[in-house]
């Protein structure tokens, strides 16, 4: 029904700042159940504040009732990079979603764009996208936002045959069957093309997919065909009709530990995670 684009594996040298060991350290520090509103959720927030402060030399803001952790000015930034930091009960949540918070740290450590980029650790994603809904709702009408990159589970990789199931259902039937890529889904075709061009220089293959939401396809159609595409923090940005992309290892369509006790740091691939971060860095640059 729609075309899927795949970047080629590159041998380009990788960025060294905030490398795989740092990524693993960040994931391990956050790998405990951090249910929205709990004391452990607050503990995770303190860890994120401390790491942002270490990277930038200044403290982020805690914004809104949901307590999003925000580094930068949302209304003046052209780009938002975000990842949720809460988890469901009973899981360490290493891939979901400590992996994405760690990858966001790597992007932050390598991007020095002044007010151009705003980094956000959203809270309450597992409770109905509460943090991202609040964040988007608080943006001014005349904000400068041009695109948002939302990281949702970016650490699980497999090179085994048939390790990847199709997360797009009837929308497309040519998804790779080996789970060695990062998937990117956007509501904007130009954004996907830009991502794919930038991704050609990084070490991780990227599979990009554009949903033409402004061309006869609505969110209600996506909810009917592939509802799991609407369960992360990119959706409030799609609702405001701004270009936004979700970066994902496709969750349970690849990772059998999704929302379970087995979602632990030792199951993740930190070189893969670094490559995913590098793709985002190249897009922003």
CSV table of N, CA and C in Angstrom, one decimal, residues 152-242:
chain,number,residue,atom,x,y,z
A,152,UNK,N,11.3,5.6,21.0
A,152,UNK,CA,10.5,4.7,21.7
A,152,UNK,C,11.0,3.3,21.6
A,153,UNK,N,11.8,2.8,22.6
A,153,UNK,CA,12.5,1.5,22.5
A,153,UNK,C,13.4,1.4,21.3
A,154,UNK,N,14.7,1.7,21.6
A,154,UNK,CA,15.7,1.8,20.5
A,154,UNK,C,16.9,0.9,20.8
A,155,UNK,N,16.8,-0.1,21.7
A,155,UNK,CA,18.0,-0.8,22.1
A,155,UNK,C,18.1,-2.3,21.8
A,156,UNK,N,17.0,-2.9,21.2
A,156,UNK,CA,17.0,-4.3,21.0
A,156,UNK,C,17.2,-4.6,19.5
A,157,UNK,N,18.2,-5.5,19.3
A,157,UNK,CA,18.6,-5.8,17.9
A,157,UNK,C,18.8,-7.3,17.8
A,158,UNK,N,18.4,-7.9,16.7
A,158,UNK,CA,18.6,-9.3,16.5
A,158,UNK,C,19.0,-9.6,15.0
A,159,UNK,N,20.0,-10.4,14.8
A,159,UNK,CA,20.5,-10.7,13.4
A,159,UNK,C,20.0,-12.1,13.0
A,160,UNK,N,19.1,-12.7,13.8
A,160,UNK,CA,18.6,-14.0,13.5
A,160,UNK,C,17.5,-14.0,12.5
A,161,UNK,N,17.4,-15.0,11.6
A,161,UNK,CA,16.3,-15.1,10.6
A,161,UNK,C,15.0,-15.1,11.3
A,162,UNK,N,14.0,-14.4,10.7
A,162,UNK,CA,12.6,-14.4,11.2
A,162,UNK,C,12.5,-13.8,12.6
A,163,UNK,N,13.4,-12.9,13.0
A,163,UNK,CA,13.4,-12.3,14.3
A,163,UNK,C,12.5,-11.0,14.3
A,164,UNK,N,12.0,-10.6,13.1
A,164,UNK,CA,11.2,-9.4,13.0
A,164,UNK,C,9.8,-9.8,12.5
A,165,UNK,N,8.8,-9.4,13.2
A,165,UNK,CA,7.4,-9.5,12.7
A,165,UNK,C,7.0,-8.1,12.1
A,166,UNK,N,6.0,-8.1,11.3
A,166,UNK,CA,5.5,-6.9,10.6
A,166,UNK,C,4.6,-6.0,11.6
A,167,UNK,N,5.1,-4.8,12.0
A,167,UNK,CA,4.3,-4.0,12.9
A,167,UNK,C,3.3,-3.1,12.2
A,168,UNK,N,3.3,-3.1,10.9
A,168,UNK,CA,2.5,-2.2,10.1
A,168,UNK,C,1.2,-2.8,9.6
A,169,UNK,N,1.0,-4.1,9.8
A,169,UNK,CA,-0.2,-4.8,9.4
A,169,UNK,C,-0.5,-4.6,7.9
A,170,UNK,N,-1.8,-4.2,7.6
A,170,UNK,CA,-2.2,-4.1,6.2
A,170,UNK,C,-1.6,-2.9,5.5
A,171,UNK,N,-1.0,-2.0,6.2
A,171,UNK,CA,-0.4,-0.8,5.6
A,171,UNK,C,0.7,-1.1,4.6
A,172,UNK,N,1.5,-2.2,4.9
A,172,UNK,CA,2.6,-2.5,4.1
A,172,UNK,C,3.0,-4.0,4.3
A,173,UNK,N,3.5,-4.7,3.3
A,173,UNK,CA,3.8,-6.1,3.4
A,173,UNK,C,5.3,-6.4,3.1
A,174,UNK,N,6.1,-5.4,3.0
A,174,UNK,CA,7.5,-5.7,2.7
A,174,UNK,C,8.5,-5.3,3.8
A,175,UNK,N,8.1,-5.5,5.0
A,175,UNK,CA,9.0,-5.2,6.1
A,175,UNK,C,10.0,-6.3,6.2
A,176,UNK,N,11.3,-5.9,6.5
A,176,UNK,CA,12.4,-7.0,6.6
A,176,UNK,C,12.0,-8.0,7.7
A,177,UNK,N,12.5,-9.2,7.6
A,177,UNK,CA,12.2,-10.2,8.6
A,177,UNK,C,13.3,-10.5,9.5
A,178,UNK,N,14.4,-9.7,9.4
A,178,UNK,CA,15.5,-9.7,10.4
A,178,UNK,C,15.5,-8.4,11.2
A,179,UNK,N,15.5,-8.5,12.5
A,179,UNK,CA,15.4,-7.3,13.3
A,179,UNK,C,16.7,-6.6,13.6
A,180,UNK,N,17.4,-6.2,12.6
A,180,UNK,CA,18.7,-5.6,12.8
A,180,UNK,C,18.6,-4.1,12.4
A,181,UNK,N,17.4,-3.5,12.3
A,181,UNK,CA,17.2,-2.1,11.8
A,181,UNK,C,16.5,-1.3,12.9
A,182,UNK,N,16.5,0.0,12.7
A,182,UNK,CA,15.7,0.8,13.5
A,182,UNK,C,14.5,1.3,12.6
A,183,UNK,N,13.3,1.3,13.1
A,183,UNK,CA,12.2,1.7,12.3
A,183,UNK,C,11.9,3.2,12.6
A,184,UNK,N,11.5,3.9,11.6
A,184,UNK,CA,11.1,5.3,11.7
A,184,UNK,C,9.8,5.5,11.0
A,185,UNK,N,8.8,6.0,11.7
A,185,UNK,CA,7.5,6.3,11.1
A,185,UNK,C,7.2,7.8,11.3
A,186,UNK,N,6.8,8.5,10.2
A,186,UNK,CA,6.5,9.9,10.3
A,186,UNK,C,5.2,10.2,9.6
A,187,UNK,N,4.6,11.3,10.0
A,187,UNK,CA,3.4,11.8,9.3
A,187,UNK,C,3.8,12.7,8.1
A,188,UNK,N,5.1,12.8,7.8
A,188,UNK,CA,5.5,13.8,6.8
A,188,UNK,C,6.5,13.1,5.9
A,189,UNK,N,6.2,13.1,4.6
A,189,UNK,CA,7.1,12.4,3.6
A,189,UNK,C,8.5,13.1,3.5
A,190,UNK,N,8.5,14.4,3.5
A,190,UNK,CA,9.7,15.2,3.4
A,190,UNK,C,10.6,14.8,4.6
A,191,UNK,N,10.1,14.7,5.7
A,191,UNK,CA,10.8,14.4,6.9
A,191,UNK,C,11.5,13.0,6.8
A,192,UNK,N,10.7,12.1,6.3
A,192,UNK,CA,11.2,10.7,6.1
A,192,UNK,C,12.4,10.7,5.1
A,193,UNK,N,12.2,11.4,4.0
A,193,UNK,CA,13.3,11.5,3.0
A,193,UNK,C,14.5,12.1,3.6
A,194,UNK,N,14.4,13.2,4.4
A,194,UNK,CA,15.5,13.8,5.0
A,194,UNK,C,16.2,12.8,6.0
A,195,UNK,N,15.4,12.1,6.7
A,195,UNK,CA,16.0,11.1,7.7
A,195,UNK,C,16.8,10.0,6.9
A,196,UNK,N,16.2,9.5,5.8
A,196,UNK,CA,16.8,8.4,5.1
A,196,UNK,C,18.1,8.9,4.4
A,197,UNK,N,18.1,10.2,4.0
A,197,UNK,CA,19.4,10.7,3.4
A,197,UNK,C,20.5,10.8,4.4
A,198,UNK,N,20.1,11.3,5.6
A,198,UNK,CA,21.1,11.4,6.7
A,198,UNK,C,21.5,10.0,7.2
A,199,UNK,N,20.6,9.1,7.2
A,199,UNK,CA,20.9,7.8,7.8
A,199,UNK,C,21.9,7.0,6.9
A,200,UNK,N,22.1,7.4,5.7
A,200,UNK,CA,23.0,6.6,4.8
A,200,UNK,C,24.4,6.7,5.3
A,201,UNK,N,24.7,7.6,6.3
A,201,UNK,CA,26.1,7.7,6.7
A,201,UNK,C,26.4,7.0,8.1
A,202,UNK,N,25.4,6.3,8.6
A,202,UNK,CA,25.5,5.7,10.0
A,202,UNK,C,25.6,4.2,9.9
A,203,UNK,N,25.9,3.6,11.0
A,203,UNK,CA,26.2,2.2,11.1
A,203,UNK,C,25.0,1.3,11.2
A,204,UNK,N,23.8,1.8,11.5
A,204,UNK,CA,22.6,1.0,11.7
A,204,UNK,C,21.7,1.2,10.5
A,205,UNK,N,21.2,0.2,9.9
A,205,UNK,CA,20.2,0.3,8.8
A,205,UNK,C,18.9,1.0,9.4
A,206,UNK,N,18.3,1.8,8.6
A,206,UNK,CA,17.1,2.5,9.0
A,206,UNK,C,16.0,2.2,8.0
A,207,UNK,N,14.8,1.7,8.5
A,207,UNK,CA,13.7,1.5,7.7
A,207,UNK,C,12.7,2.6,7.9
A,208,UNK,N,12.4,3.4,6.9
A,208,UNK,CA,11.5,4.6,7.1
A,208,UNK,C,10.2,4.4,6.4
A,209,UNK,N,9.1,4.9,7.0
A,209,UNK,CA,7.8,4.7,6.5
A,209,UNK,C,7.0,6.0,6.8
A,210,UNK,N,6.3,6.5,5.7
A,210,UNK,CA,5.6,7.8,5.8
A,210,UNK,C,4.1,7.5,5.8
A,211,UNK,N,3.4,8.0,6.8
A,211,UNK,CA,1.9,7.9,6.8
A,211,UNK,C,1.3,9.2,6.2
A,212,UNK,N,0.7,9.2,5.1
A,212,UNK,CA,0.2,10.5,4.5
A,212,UNK,C,-1.1,10.9,5.2
A,213,UNK,N,-1.0,11.4,6.5
A,213,UNK,CA,-2.2,11.7,7.3
A,213,UNK,C,-2.9,12.9,6.8
A,214,UNK,N,-2.3,13.7,5.9
A,214,UNK,CA,-3.0,14.9,5.4
A,214,UNK,C,-3.5,14.6,4.0
A,215,UNK,N,-3.5,13.3,3.6
A,215,UNK,CA,-3.9,13.0,2.2
A,215,UNK,C,-4.9,11.8,2.2
A,216,UNK,N,-5.9,12.0,3.0
A,216,UNK,CA,-7.0,11.0,3.0
A,216,UNK,C,-6.9,9.9,4.0
A,217,UNK,N,-5.8,9.9,4.7
A,217,UNK,CA,-5.6,8.9,5.8
A,217,UNK,C,-5.6,9.6,7.1
A,218,UNK,N,-6.6,9.2,8.0
A,218,UNK,CA,-6.7,9.8,9.3
A,218,UNK,C,-6.2,8.9,10.4
A,219,UNK,N,-6.0,9.5,11.6
A,219,UNK,CA,-5.6,8.7,12.7
A,219,UNK,C,-6.6,7.6,13.1
A,220,UNK,N,-7.9,7.9,12.8
A,220,UNK,CA,-8.9,6.8,13.1
A,220,UNK,C,-8.7,5.6,12.2
A,221,UNK,N,-8.1,5.8,10.9
A,221,UNK,CA,-7.8,4.7,10.1
A,221,UNK,C,-6.6,3.9,10.6
A,222,UNK,N,-5.6,4.7,11.1
A,222,UNK,CA,-4.5,4.0,11.7
A,222,UNK,C,-4.9,3.2,12.9
A,223,UNK,N,-5.8,3.8,13.7
A,223,UNK,CA,-6.2,3.1,15.0
A,223,UNK,C,-6.9,1.8,14.6
A,224,UNK,N,-7.6,1.7,13.5
A,224,UNK,CA,-8.3,0.5,13.0
A,224,UNK,C,-7.4,-0.5,12.5
A,225,UNK,N,-6.4,0.0,11.7
A,225,UNK,CA,-5.5,-1.0,11.0
A,225,UNK,C,-4.3,-1.4,11.8
A,226,UNK,N,-3.6,-0.5,12.5
A,226,UNK,CA,-2.4,-0.8,13.2
A,226,UNK,C,-2.4,0.1,14.5
A,227,UNK,N,-3.2,-0.2,15.5
A,227,UNK,CA,-3.4,0.7,16.6
A,227,UNK,C,-2.1,0.9,17.4
A,228,UNK,N,-1.2,0.0,17.4
A,228,UNK,CA,0.1,0.1,18.2
A,228,UNK,C,0.9,1.3,17.6
A,229,UNK,N,0.6,1.8,16.4
A,229,UNK,CA,1.4,2.9,15.9
A,229,UNK,C,1.0,4.2,16.6
A,230,UNK,N,-0.1,4.2,17.5
A,230,UNK,CA,-0.6,5.4,18.1
A,230,UNK,C,-0.4,5.3,19.6
A,231,UNK,N,0.6,4.6,20.1
A,231,UNK,CA,0.7,4.4,21.6
A,231,UNK,C,1.9,5.0,22.2
A,232,UNK,N,2.5,6.0,21.5
A,232,UNK,CA,3.7,6.7,22.0
A,232,UNK,C,3.6,8.2,21.9
A,233,UNK,N,4.6,8.9,22.3
A,233,UNK,CA,4.5,10.3,22.5
A,233,UNK,C,4.6,11.2,21.2
A,234,UNK,N,4.7,10.5,20.1
A,234,UNK,CA,4.6,11.3,18.8
A,234,UNK,C,3.2,11.7,18.5
A,235,UNK,N,2.2,10.9,19.0
A,235,UNK,CA,0.8,11.1,18.6
A,235,UNK,C,0.3,12.5,18.9
A,236,UNK,N,0.6,13.1,20.1
A,236,UNK,CA,0.1,14.5,20.3
A,236,UNK,C,0.7,15.5,19.3
A,237,UNK,N,1.9,15.2,18.8
A,237,UNK,CA,2.5,16.1,17.7
A,237,UNK,C,1.8,15.8,16.4
A,238,UNK,N,1.4,14.6,16.1
A,238,UNK,CA,0.6,14.3,14.9
A,238,UNK,C,-0.7,15.0,15.0
A,239,UNK,N,-1.3,15.0,16.2
A,239,UNK,CA,-2.6,15.7,16.4
A,239,UNK,C,-2.5,17.2,16.1
A,240,UNK,N,-1.4,17.8,16.4
A,240,UNK,CA,-1.2,19.2,16.1
A,240,UNK,C,-0.8,19.4,14.6
A,241,UNK,N,-0.6,18.3,13.9
A,241,UNK,CA,-0.3,18.3,12.4
A,241,UNK,C,1.1,18.9,12.2
A,242,UNK,N,2.0,18.7,13.1
A,242,UNK,CA,3.4,19.1,12.9
A,242,UNK,C,4.2,17.9,12.5
